[in-house]
Short mmCIF file of C-alpha atoms and ligand atoms in Angstrom, two decimals:
data_model
loop_
_atom_site.label_atom_id
_atom_site.label_comp_id
_atom_site.label_asym_id
_atom_site.label_seq_id
_atom_site.Cartn_x
_atom_site.Cartn_y
_atom_site.Cartn_z
CA MET A 1 86.88 118.28 127.35
CA THR A 2 83.62 118.91 125.41
CA GLU A 3 81.97 114.79 124.47
CA HIS A 4 80.55 115.54 121.20
CA VAL A 5 77.34 114.60 121.40
CA ASN A 6 75.57 112.94 118.41
CA PRO A 7 72.14 114.38 117.84
CA LEU A 8 70.89 111.69 115.54
CA ARG A 9 72.15 109.22 117.64
CA ASP A 10 70.27 105.43 118.09
CA PRO A 11 68.83 105.75 121.93
CA GLN A 12 70.20 101.71 123.20
CA ASP A 13 73.52 102.81 121.81
CA ARG A 14 74.89 103.70 125.52
CA ARG A 15 78.18 104.41 124.57
CA LEU A 16 77.04 107.80 123.59
CA PRO A 17 77.10 110.48 126.43
CA ARG A 18 73.31 111.47 126.55
CA ILE A 19 72.83 115.71 127.26
CA ALA A 20 70.38 116.07 129.80
CA GLY A 21 66.85 118.34 128.57
CA PRO A 22 65.99 121.40 129.70
CA SER A 23 65.33 121.75 132.97
CA VAL A 24 65.82 123.54 136.74
CA LEU A 25 68.01 122.48 139.47
CA VAL A 26 66.96 124.10 142.89
CA ILE A 27 69.44 122.93 145.73
CA PHE A 28 68.31 122.83 149.50
CA GLY A 29 71.16 123.18 152.08
CA VAL A 30 73.33 124.85 149.60
CA THR A 31 75.31 126.48 151.91
CA GLY A 32 76.20 122.87 153.50
CA ASP A 33 79.46 121.02 153.32
CA LEU A 34 77.75 118.34 150.44
CA SER A 35 76.73 120.74 148.82
CA ARG A 36 79.67 122.92 148.19
CA LYS A 37 82.25 120.05 147.41
CA LYS A 38 80.54 117.67 145.21
CA LEU A 39 77.52 118.97 144.03
CA MET A 40 78.51 122.64 142.87
CA PRO A 41 81.05 121.42 141.30
CA ALA A 42 78.94 118.31 139.40
CA VAL A 43 76.85 120.63 138.14
CA TYR A 44 79.86 122.62 136.69
CA ASP A 45 81.51 119.91 135.25
CA LEU A 46 77.96 118.27 133.57
CA ALA A 47 78.53 121.87 131.69
CA ASN A 48 81.35 121.05 130.87
CA ARG A 49 81.24 118.11 129.05
CA GLY A 50 78.53 119.86 127.31
CA LEU A 51 75.29 117.54 128.90
CA LEU A 52 74.18 120.11 130.04
CA PRO A 53 71.16 121.90 127.51
CA PRO A 54 71.72 125.68 127.27
CA GLY A 55 68.14 125.54 128.70
CA PHE A 56 69.32 124.82 132.03
CA GLY A 57 69.07 126.35 135.29
CA LEU A 58 70.52 126.13 139.32
CA VAL A 59 69.03 127.19 142.33
CA GLY A 60 69.75 128.20 145.86
CA PHE A 61 67.70 128.24 148.72
CA ALA A 62 69.54 128.40 151.94
CA ARG A 63 68.93 130.58 155.28
CA ARG A 64 71.29 133.44 153.77
CA ASP A 65 71.02 136.90 152.87
CA TRP A 66 72.33 135.77 149.83
CA ALA A 67 71.46 138.20 146.23
CA ASP A 68 72.15 135.75 142.72
CA GLN A 69 75.63 137.31 142.36
CA ASP A 70 76.74 136.18 146.05
CA PHE A 71 75.19 132.64 145.38
CA ALA A 72 76.43 132.54 142.09
CA LYS A 73 80.29 134.15 143.40
CA GLU A 74 80.02 130.98 146.04
CA VAL A 75 79.58 127.87 143.29
CA HIS A 76 82.32 130.81 141.53
CA ASP A 77 85.10 129.60 144.22
CA SER A 78 83.42 126.03 145.04
CA VAL A 79 83.65 125.27 141.96
CA LYS A 80 87.11 126.57 140.55
CA GLU A 81 88.74 124.38 144.10
CA HIS A 82 86.81 121.69 143.36
CA ALA A 83 85.86 120.67 140.59
CA ARG A 84 87.25 117.68 138.23
CA THR A 85 87.62 119.15 134.42
CA PRO A 86 89.68 122.38 134.12
CA PHE A 87 87.64 126.07 133.97
CA ARG A 88 86.76 128.23 131.15
CA GLU A 89 85.94 131.63 131.51
CA GLU A 90 83.11 130.60 128.83
CA VAL A 91 81.34 128.30 130.36
CA TRP A 92 81.25 129.01 133.49
CA GLN A 93 80.05 132.30 131.29
CA GLN A 94 76.97 130.47 130.43
CA LEU A 95 75.71 128.72 133.71
CA LEU A 96 75.75 131.88 135.81
CA GLU A 97 72.93 133.54 133.51
CA GLY A 98 70.28 130.31 135.01
CA ILE A 99 71.58 131.05 138.45
CA ARG A 100 69.49 131.70 141.56
CA PHE A 101 68.87 132.53 144.81
CA VAL A 102 65.86 132.55 147.03
CA PRO A 103 66.31 133.07 150.85
CA GLY A 104 64.90 131.72 153.36
CA GLU A 105 63.44 129.19 155.95
CA PHE A 106 62.01 126.21 155.72
CA SER A 107 59.06 127.12 157.01
CA ASP A 108 58.58 130.26 155.02
CA ASP A 109 55.06 130.02 152.94
CA GLN A 110 56.22 132.98 151.27
CA ALA A 111 59.91 132.13 150.78
CA PHE A 112 58.44 128.81 148.61
CA GLU A 113 56.14 131.96 147.11
CA THR A 114 59.68 133.11 145.65
CA LEU A 115 60.94 130.05 144.70
CA LYS A 116 57.99 128.99 142.51
CA GLU A 117 58.07 132.48 140.49
CA THR A 118 61.75 132.58 140.33
CA ILE A 119 61.18 129.11 138.73
CA GLN A 120 58.66 129.91 136.70
CA GLU A 121 60.60 133.12 135.62
CA LEU A 122 63.80 130.81 134.68
CA ASP A 123 61.02 128.29 132.69
CA GLU A 124 60.51 131.64 130.58
CA GLN A 125 63.44 133.40 130.34
CA ARG A 126 65.31 130.12 129.33
CA GLY A 127 63.29 127.52 127.95
CA THR A 128 63.37 124.85 130.66
CA GLY A 129 60.31 123.48 130.14
CA GLY A 130 58.63 123.00 133.11
CA ASN A 131 61.02 120.22 134.13
CA HIS A 132 62.29 121.13 138.36
CA ALA A 133 64.47 118.66 140.24
CA PHE A 134 64.32 119.09 143.39
CA TYR A 135 67.38 118.37 145.84
CA LEU A 136 67.81 117.70 149.87
CA SER A 137 70.70 118.53 150.96
CA ILE A 138 69.71 118.89 154.32
CA PRO A 139 69.33 116.45 157.36
CA PRO A 140 65.88 114.10 156.87
CA SER A 141 64.50 116.25 160.21
CA PHE A 142 63.11 119.11 157.84
CA PHE A 143 62.78 117.29 154.66
CA ASP A 144 58.80 117.14 155.85
CA ASP A 145 58.94 120.56 156.12
CA VAL A 146 60.35 121.31 153.11
CA VAL A 147 57.61 118.32 150.70
CA GLY A 148 54.65 120.00 152.31
CA GLN A 149 56.04 123.58 151.46
CA LEU A 150 56.85 122.38 147.67
CA ARG A 151 52.60 120.70 147.60
CA ARG A 152 50.75 123.42 149.52
CA HIS A 153 52.52 126.12 146.55
CA GLY A 154 51.82 123.98 143.72
CA MET A 155 55.80 123.10 142.62
CA ALA A 156 54.85 119.12 143.37
CA ASP A 157 52.68 118.49 140.97
CA GLU A 158 53.67 117.60 137.42
CA LYS A 159 49.54 119.20 135.66
CA GLY A 160 51.16 118.04 132.34
CA GLN A 161 53.86 120.08 132.54
CA GLY A 162 57.18 119.44 132.26
CA TRP A 163 58.27 116.84 135.26
CA ARG A 164 58.83 116.84 138.87
CA ARG A 165 61.76 115.30 140.88
CA VAL A 166 61.91 115.03 144.05
CA VAL A 167 66.33 114.33 145.58
CA ILE A 168 66.93 112.86 149.21
CA GLU A 169 69.81 111.91 150.87
CA LYS A 170 71.11 109.15 152.71
CA PRO A 171 70.82 109.12 155.76
CA PHE A 172 67.41 107.63 154.93
CA GLY A 173 66.67 107.43 158.28
CA HIS A 174 67.73 106.15 161.29
CA ASP A 175 66.39 102.50 161.50
CA LEU A 176 63.72 100.93 160.26
CA ARG A 177 60.46 102.45 161.80
CA SER A 178 61.91 105.84 161.04
CA ALA A 179 62.62 105.51 157.36
CA ARG A 180 59.13 104.35 156.71
CA GLU A 181 58.46 107.36 158.28
CA LEU A 182 60.20 109.29 155.68
CA ASN A 183 59.70 107.37 153.52
CA ASP A 184 55.62 107.55 153.58
CA ILE A 185 56.28 111.88 153.83
CA VAL A 186 57.94 112.25 150.72
CA SER A 187 55.96 109.33 149.29
CA THR A 188 52.71 111.20 149.95
CA VAL A 189 53.86 113.98 148.02
CA PHE A 190 56.07 112.69 145.49
CA PRO A 191 54.75 109.03 143.40
CA PRO A 192 57.37 106.35 143.54
CA GLU A 193 59.46 107.36 140.50
CA SER A 194 59.98 110.54 140.89
CA VAL A 195 61.89 109.85 143.73
CA PHE A 196 65.64 109.38 143.49
CA ARG A 197 67.78 108.83 146.92
CA ILE A 198 71.08 108.94 146.46
CA ASP A 199 73.80 106.40 147.50
CA HIS A 200 76.72 108.35 145.98
CA TYR A 201 78.47 104.53 145.58
CA LEU A 202 75.70 103.04 143.14
CA GLY A 203 77.89 106.17 140.30
CA LYS A 204 81.21 105.34 141.55
CA GLU A 205 82.91 103.64 138.24
CA THR A 206 84.23 100.96 139.72
CA VAL A 207 81.24 99.89 141.03
CA GLN A 208 79.47 99.84 137.66
CA ASN A 209 82.46 97.50 136.72
CA LEU A 210 81.42 94.93 139.36
CA LEU A 211 78.29 94.75 136.77
CA ALA A 212 80.40 94.82 133.20
CA PHE A 213 83.08 91.98 135.23
CA ARG A 214 80.72 89.95 136.69
CA PHE A 215 78.29 89.44 133.93
CA ALA A 216 80.11 90.49 130.19
CA ASN A 217 82.73 87.63 131.37
CA GLN A 218 82.57 83.72 131.16
CA MET A 219 85.56 82.74 133.42
CA PHE A 220 84.24 83.77 137.31
CA GLU A 221 80.88 83.45 138.01
CA PRO A 222 81.21 79.76 137.67
CA ILE A 223 83.06 80.40 140.89
CA TRP A 224 80.88 82.54 142.40
CA ASN A 225 79.38 81.37 144.80
CA ASN A 226 79.58 78.62 147.74
CA ASN A 227 81.25 76.07 145.79
CA TYR A 228 84.90 77.82 145.49
CA VAL A 229 84.01 81.19 147.80
CA SER A 230 85.02 81.08 151.47
CA HIS A 231 83.85 84.16 152.27
CA VAL A 232 84.19 87.94 151.74
CA GLN A 233 85.33 90.77 153.10
CA ILE A 234 83.86 94.23 152.27
CA THR A 235 85.86 97.03 153.57
CA MET A 236 86.37 100.92 153.45
CA ALA A 237 88.52 102.74 155.15
CA GLU A 238 88.86 106.62 156.05
CA ASP A 239 92.38 107.90 157.28
CA ILE A 240 90.02 111.01 158.46
CA GLY A 241 88.41 111.49 161.73
CA ILE A 242 84.81 113.29 161.71
CA GLY A 243 86.53 116.78 161.16
CA GLY A 244 83.84 119.82 161.88
CA ARG A 245 81.28 116.86 161.48
CA ALA A 246 80.29 115.93 165.25
CA GLY A 247 76.87 116.91 164.96
CA TYR A 248 75.55 114.82 162.95
CA TYR A 249 77.60 111.91 163.48
CA ASP A 250 77.51 111.26 166.98
CA GLY A 251 74.19 109.65 167.64
CA ILE A 252 74.46 107.82 163.95
CA GLY A 253 78.23 105.95 164.36
CA ALA A 254 79.80 104.03 161.37
CA ALA A 255 76.93 101.28 160.64
CA ARG A 256 74.63 103.66 159.87
CA ASP A 257 76.76 106.46 158.71
CA VAL A 258 77.86 104.00 155.62
CA ILE A 259 76.90 100.39 156.29
CA GLN A 260 72.75 100.18 156.21
CA ASN A 261 73.66 102.51 152.43
CA HIS A 262 77.02 101.78 150.41
CA LEU A 263 78.01 98.38 152.23
CA MET A 264 75.24 97.26 151.26
CA GLN A 265 74.43 97.86 148.14
CA LEU A 266 77.92 97.04 147.30
CA MET A 267 77.98 92.98 149.15
CA ALA A 268 74.37 93.44 147.38
CA LEU A 269 75.43 93.87 143.95
CA THR A 270 78.80 91.09 144.60
CA ALA A 271 76.08 88.88 145.61
CA MET A 272 73.30 89.14 143.51
CA GLU A 273 72.30 86.83 140.42
CA GLU A 274 72.19 88.09 136.82
CA PRO A 275 68.59 90.35 136.20
CA THR A 276 67.54 90.41 133.35
CA SER A 277 68.22 93.56 132.29
CA PHE A 278 70.65 96.88 133.23
CA GLU A 279 66.71 98.72 133.74
CA ALA A 280 66.07 99.23 137.24
CA ALA A 281 63.35 96.92 137.64
CA GLN A 282 65.14 94.33 136.89
CA LEU A 283 68.30 95.45 138.76
CA ARG A 284 66.10 96.75 141.90
CA THR A 285 64.31 93.01 142.08
CA GLU A 286 67.83 91.25 141.89
CA LYS A 287 69.19 93.37 145.35
CA GLN A 288 66.19 92.73 146.94
CA LYS A 289 65.63 88.93 146.46
CA VAL A 290 69.10 89.42 147.47
CA LEU A 291 68.90 91.94 150.62
CA GLY A 292 65.47 89.95 151.61
CA ALA A 293 67.64 86.66 151.88
CA ALA A 294 71.05 88.60 154.50
CA ARG A 295 70.31 87.91 158.30
CA PRO A 296 72.64 89.59 160.87
CA PRO A 297 74.58 86.95 162.31
CA VAL A 298 73.24 84.58 165.00
CA ASP A 299 75.65 85.18 167.96
CA ILE A 300 75.60 89.19 167.79
CA ASP A 301 78.92 89.69 170.19
CA ALA A 302 80.42 87.13 169.21
CA HIS A 303 79.77 88.36 165.08
CA THR A 304 79.59 91.47 165.37
CA ALA A 305 82.53 94.52 166.87
CA ARG A 306 82.17 97.87 167.06
CA GLY A 307 85.08 100.31 168.33
CA GLN A 308 86.29 104.73 169.09
CA TYR A 309 89.65 106.15 167.11
CA SER A 310 91.60 106.75 170.40
CA THR A 311 94.55 109.90 169.83
CA GLY A 312 97.40 109.03 167.44
CA TRP A 313 99.70 109.49 164.64
CA GLN A 314 97.89 109.87 161.48
CA GLY A 315 100.37 110.76 158.56
CA GLY A 316 102.79 111.66 160.41
CA GLU A 317 99.91 114.44 163.14
CA LYS A 318 99.55 113.43 166.30
CA VAL A 319 95.37 113.56 165.93
CA LYS A 320 92.30 113.54 168.89
CA GLY A 321 90.59 110.47 169.64
CA PHE A 322 87.03 110.33 168.59
CA LEU A 323 85.71 111.50 171.99
CA GLU A 324 88.00 114.17 172.21
CA GLU A 325 87.29 115.96 169.45
CA ASP A 326 84.62 119.03 169.29
CA GLY A 327 81.34 118.59 169.71
CA ILE A 328 81.67 114.76 170.52
CA LYS A 329 80.06 113.55 173.75
CA PRO A 330 82.93 112.33 176.73
CA ASP A 331 80.50 109.40 177.65
CA SER A 332 78.90 109.12 174.20
CA PHE A 333 78.66 105.34 172.64
CA THR A 334 79.04 106.05 168.81
CA GLU A 335 81.23 103.58 166.86
CA THR A 336 83.40 105.22 164.39
CA TYR A 337 84.57 101.07 164.07
CA ALA A 338 81.54 99.05 162.45
CA ALA A 339 81.80 95.07 161.43
CA ILE A 340 78.72 92.91 160.73
CA ARG A 341 78.83 88.87 159.93
CA VAL A 342 76.49 88.39 157.24
CA ASP A 343 74.45 85.29 155.69
CA ILE A 344 72.80 85.48 152.90
CA ASP A 345 70.41 82.25 153.37
CA ASN A 346 70.67 81.45 150.04
CA ARG A 347 71.57 78.01 147.59
CA ARG A 348 74.58 81.14 145.84
CA TRP A 349 75.82 81.39 149.32
CA ALA A 350 74.53 79.34 152.38
CA GLY A 351 77.95 79.09 154.09
CA VAL A 352 80.06 81.95 153.23
CA PRO A 353 79.94 84.60 155.61
CA PHE A 354 80.27 88.40 154.77
CA TYR A 355 82.12 90.72 157.01
CA LEU A 356 81.05 94.32 156.05
CA ARG A 357 83.42 96.94 158.04
CA SER A 358 84.14 100.45 157.91
CA ALA A 359 85.87 103.08 160.57
CA LYS A 360 87.64 105.95 160.40
CA ARG A 361 91.35 107.01 161.36
CA MET A 362 92.76 103.82 159.82
CA PRO A 363 95.83 103.72 158.39
CA ARG A 364 94.66 104.57 155.00
CA ARG A 365 91.91 104.89 152.44
CA VAL A 366 90.89 102.40 150.95
CA THR A 367 87.38 100.56 149.97
CA GLU A 368 88.06 97.18 148.48
CA ILE A 369 85.53 94.02 147.75
CA ALA A 370 87.86 90.30 148.37
CA LEU A 371 86.71 87.79 147.34
CA ASN A 372 87.84 84.86 149.66
CA PHE A 373 88.56 81.27 147.90
CA LYS A 374 88.49 78.36 149.98
CA ARG A 375 91.57 76.12 150.10
CA ALA A 376 92.10 73.32 147.00
CA PRO A 377 90.90 70.82 148.33
CA HIS A 378 94.08 68.62 147.96
CA LEU A 379 97.68 70.24 147.85
CA PRO A 380 100.51 67.39 145.46
CA PHE A 381 103.18 69.41 147.41
CA THR A 382 104.54 69.56 151.04
CA SER A 383 103.63 71.63 153.68
CA THR A 384 106.77 73.45 153.60
CA ASP A 385 106.61 74.32 149.63
CA THR A 386 103.52 76.23 150.55
CA GLU A 387 104.96 78.37 153.22
CA GLU A 388 103.82 80.80 151.90
CA LEU A 389 100.78 79.88 150.45
CA GLY A 390 98.02 82.66 150.26
CA ILE A 391 94.79 81.62 150.13
CA ASN A 392 93.40 82.89 146.14
CA ALA A 393 91.70 85.98 146.02
CA LEU A 394 90.03 88.06 143.95
CA VAL A 395 90.04 92.13 145.01
CA MET A 396 87.50 95.04 143.33
CA ARG A 397 89.73 97.98 144.64
CA ILE A 398 86.94 100.67 144.83
CA GLN A 399 88.75 103.32 145.69
CA PRO A 400 91.10 105.42 145.28
CA ASP A 401 93.12 102.69 143.15
CA GLU A 402 90.68 101.55 140.97
CA GLY A 403 91.45 98.45 139.57
CA ILE A 404 91.20 94.15 140.52
CA THR A 405 94.11 91.83 141.49
CA MET A 406 93.58 88.68 141.51
CA ARG A 407 95.98 86.48 144.56
CA PHE A 408 97.23 82.61 143.51
CA GLY A 409 100.06 80.36 144.48
CA ALA A 410 103.16 80.90 142.33
CA LYS A 411 106.61 78.79 142.04
CA VAL A 412 109.66 80.61 143.43
CA PRO A 413 112.16 80.46 139.94
CA SER A 414 114.74 78.55 141.07
CA THR A 415 115.49 75.10 140.79
CA GLN A 416 113.98 73.37 144.22
CA MET A 417 109.89 74.30 144.83
CA GLU A 418 108.72 76.09 146.46
CA ILE A 419 104.92 78.59 146.21
CA ARG A 420 104.31 81.86 146.93
CA GLU A 421 101.92 84.08 146.55
CA VAL A 422 101.41 87.05 144.01
CA SER A 423 99.23 89.03 142.70
CA MET A 424 97.62 89.75 139.05
CA ASP A 425 97.05 93.70 138.70
CA PHE A 426 94.51 95.42 136.10
CA ASN A 427 94.06 98.90 137.12
CA TYR A 428 92.07 101.34 135.70
CA GLY A 429 94.95 104.32 134.99
CA GLY A 430 96.61 101.77 132.89
CA SER A 431 94.15 100.33 131.01
CA PHE A 432 91.99 103.60 130.31
CA THR A 433 93.10 106.94 128.77
CA GLU A 434 89.97 108.01 129.34
CA SER A 435 89.70 109.42 133.47
CA SER A 436 86.54 107.76 135.65
CA PRO A 437 83.70 110.63 136.13
CA GLU A 438 83.20 111.50 140.21
CA ALA A 439 79.98 109.87 141.08
CA TYR A 440 77.80 112.96 141.77
CA GLU A 441 78.22 114.01 138.17
CA ARG A 442 76.85 110.81 137.10
CA LEU A 443 74.00 109.94 139.05
CA ILE A 444 73.04 114.01 138.68
CA LEU A 445 72.92 113.35 135.22
CA ASP A 446 70.23 110.27 136.05
CA VAL A 447 68.34 112.88 137.98
CA LEU A 448 67.68 114.80 134.56
CA LEU A 449 67.55 112.17 132.65
CA GLY A 450 65.24 110.60 134.60
CA GLU A 451 66.84 106.91 135.12
CA PRO A 452 66.18 105.35 137.96
CA PRO A 453 68.84 102.35 137.58
CA LEU A 454 71.37 103.89 139.99
CA PHE A 455 69.26 104.93 142.62
CA PRO A 456 67.90 102.28 145.15
CA GLN A 457 64.17 102.05 146.67
CA HIS A 458 62.13 102.50 149.70
CA GLU A 459 62.79 98.20 149.54
CA GLU A 460 66.21 97.92 149.35
CA VAL A 461 66.41 100.73 151.80
CA GLU A 462 64.01 98.40 154.51
CA LEU A 463 65.74 95.67 153.55
CA SER A 464 68.85 97.13 154.94
CA TRP A 465 67.35 98.62 157.83
CA GLN A 466 66.59 94.85 158.89
CA ILE A 467 69.54 93.46 159.02
CA LEU A 468 70.62 95.82 160.81
CA ASP A 469 68.16 96.78 163.36
CA PRO A 470 68.77 93.64 165.77
CA ILE A 471 72.85 94.73 165.19
CA LEU A 472 72.27 98.20 166.66
CA ASN A 473 69.56 97.04 168.51
CA ARG A 474 71.70 95.13 170.88
CA TRP A 475 75.05 96.82 170.89
CA ALA A 476 72.52 99.75 172.88
CA GLU A 477 71.98 97.45 175.10
CA LEU A 478 75.43 97.13 175.41
CA GLY A 479 75.48 100.93 176.37
CA GLY A 480 79.46 102.14 176.66
CA PRO A 481 82.03 101.93 177.04
CA VAL A 482 83.37 100.77 173.05
CA ASP A 483 86.48 98.87 172.31
CA GLN A 484 89.45 102.04 171.26
CA TYR A 485 91.76 101.98 168.85
CA GLU A 486 94.43 103.68 168.73
CA SER A 487 94.26 106.16 165.82
CA GLY A 488 96.53 105.14 162.45
CA THR A 489 95.68 101.63 162.81
CA TRP A 490 92.79 98.70 161.87
CA GLY A 491 91.17 98.83 164.42
CA PRO A 492 89.85 97.41 168.09
CA GLN A 493 90.79 93.53 169.05
CA SER A 494 87.03 92.46 169.08
CA GLY A 495 87.05 93.14 165.09
CA ILE A 496 89.66 90.58 165.02
CA ASP A 497 88.45 88.03 167.43
CA MET A 498 85.68 88.32 165.17
CA LEU A 499 87.39 86.61 162.10
CA ALA A 500 88.61 84.41 163.95
CA ARG A 501 86.71 83.06 165.41
CA ASP A 502 85.66 81.45 162.01
CA GLY A 503 88.79 80.97 161.13
CA PHE A 504 89.42 83.88 159.57
CA VAL A 505 91.51 87.09 159.61
CA TRP A 506 91.04 90.44 157.59
CA ARG A 507 92.40 91.42 154.28
CA ARG A 508 95.90 94.58 155.24
CA PRO A 509 94.60 96.19 152.00
C1 LIG B 1 79.38 109.17 153.20
C2 LIG B 1 79.74 109.67 154.60
O1 LIG B 1 78.37 109.14 153.05
O2 LIG B 1 80.39 108.67 152.92
C3 LIG B 1 80.63 109.66 155.46
O3 LIG B 1 78.70 109.54 155.79
C4 LIG B 1 82.25 109.26 154.71
O4 LIG B 1 81.51 109.67 156.39
C5 LIG B 1 81.82 109.87 152.66
O5 LIG B 1 83.35 109.60 155.13
C6 LIG B 1 82.99 108.65 151.99
O6 LIG B 1 82.99 109.07 150.76
P1 LIG B 1 83.67 108.98 149.03
O7 LIG B 1 83.06 109.12 148.94
O8 LIG B 1 84.77 109.45 150.36
O9 LIG B 1 84.26 106.95 150.01
#
């Protein structure tokens, strides 16, 4: 499993994996779901792949009466349950030596003093080089406390000895105003180049492939514009409900939870111009340009839709409706289905609507970006010949069945002329033997390496809120009740209608 890394590698050669330098990763909120299911397993997977240095320390900070061994057991259990790569005792033992835990509240000065001493000890004992990353896997309402404590206890400034980085998880605010406030809090303590905002979709292999697909090939770019594309559909469907996340989800909803970040980023990568390089600054400039040209629909009521799942059947099981979920207010207006139209006012995309939709409790889990093409200007066939010809589409399947599909018409074998829609597929599984790393592996490694391209900057966050805010304000004005859709279906009638108004239908992925 260990990847062999040549220390004499050419730094320009990006085929070879880079190993993180000596460092300490401090995670705030280690008792949360994200930490247990994603962060700790990703740290182990990196260690298992040989991408963490011997001088590495992992510090957990949380409100639990735990000693180092108790935390280590938590990490061990989460790795056993959720890691992608097989468990190897020797890798675990090495990681274990650098695991520490600091109990405390975010308001507790003494706990932050202990944290500081713990990190200093790790620097000395493990040779972690004074390089420290602070991962805030906590609700944004605590950012102020934590970054304030890091500053007061002298853990935020570099003082010429190693680097300091802070990693923040979405939601980056609730709207434009609160996003700015959050940014002010973080930026008074950490300079912009030390702030790593995680949008885990950008760490997904298939999302990075979007760049390779668009810019390493000659044949797609000429048709990637309003001469050929009629509209774009970006879908992120989940089959799960809100599970135990009522406290987070109620009042947030699908648009804030995933459209503002994941789907807007997918849209930006799909629509942006070619960057001059894949350096962070160039990539961000292109994403910002396209997000800056994007706007909400003129008629928000006609071109957005929202819904809540009602009781229904899923996976052979009867499931509760959103309003009956534990912890959800019975009169909640929070949407579990959101669909919006976005228009991009630039030469490439004018007149091509982008439809972004996401929902919980859909028939299956699937994320895809579909470019739907215009009809050929003339069809030299009779209308019956082409009755079963759909519209040409290029579909980038982000997950779970990763790959790319092209849909087009082909002649049905027979002596007559009949054209039917067929598809041509590229599947990761069929083309590569390598398995894809988890998004968090890639992103945590990039934080430790100080590689910023996959982390959105505050400007992108602001621009995304600028698109969404008018829609959210209108929905708030309308209040409820919100349209219902049966669990296990593709959403409310209003979602179907909003596309029908433009003469389109949603794809059934
Ligand atoms: C998170 C959202 O960002 O993404 C969740 O907060 C959602 O609501 C999750 O379930 C989906 O992630 P993935 O990688 O499974 O598509």
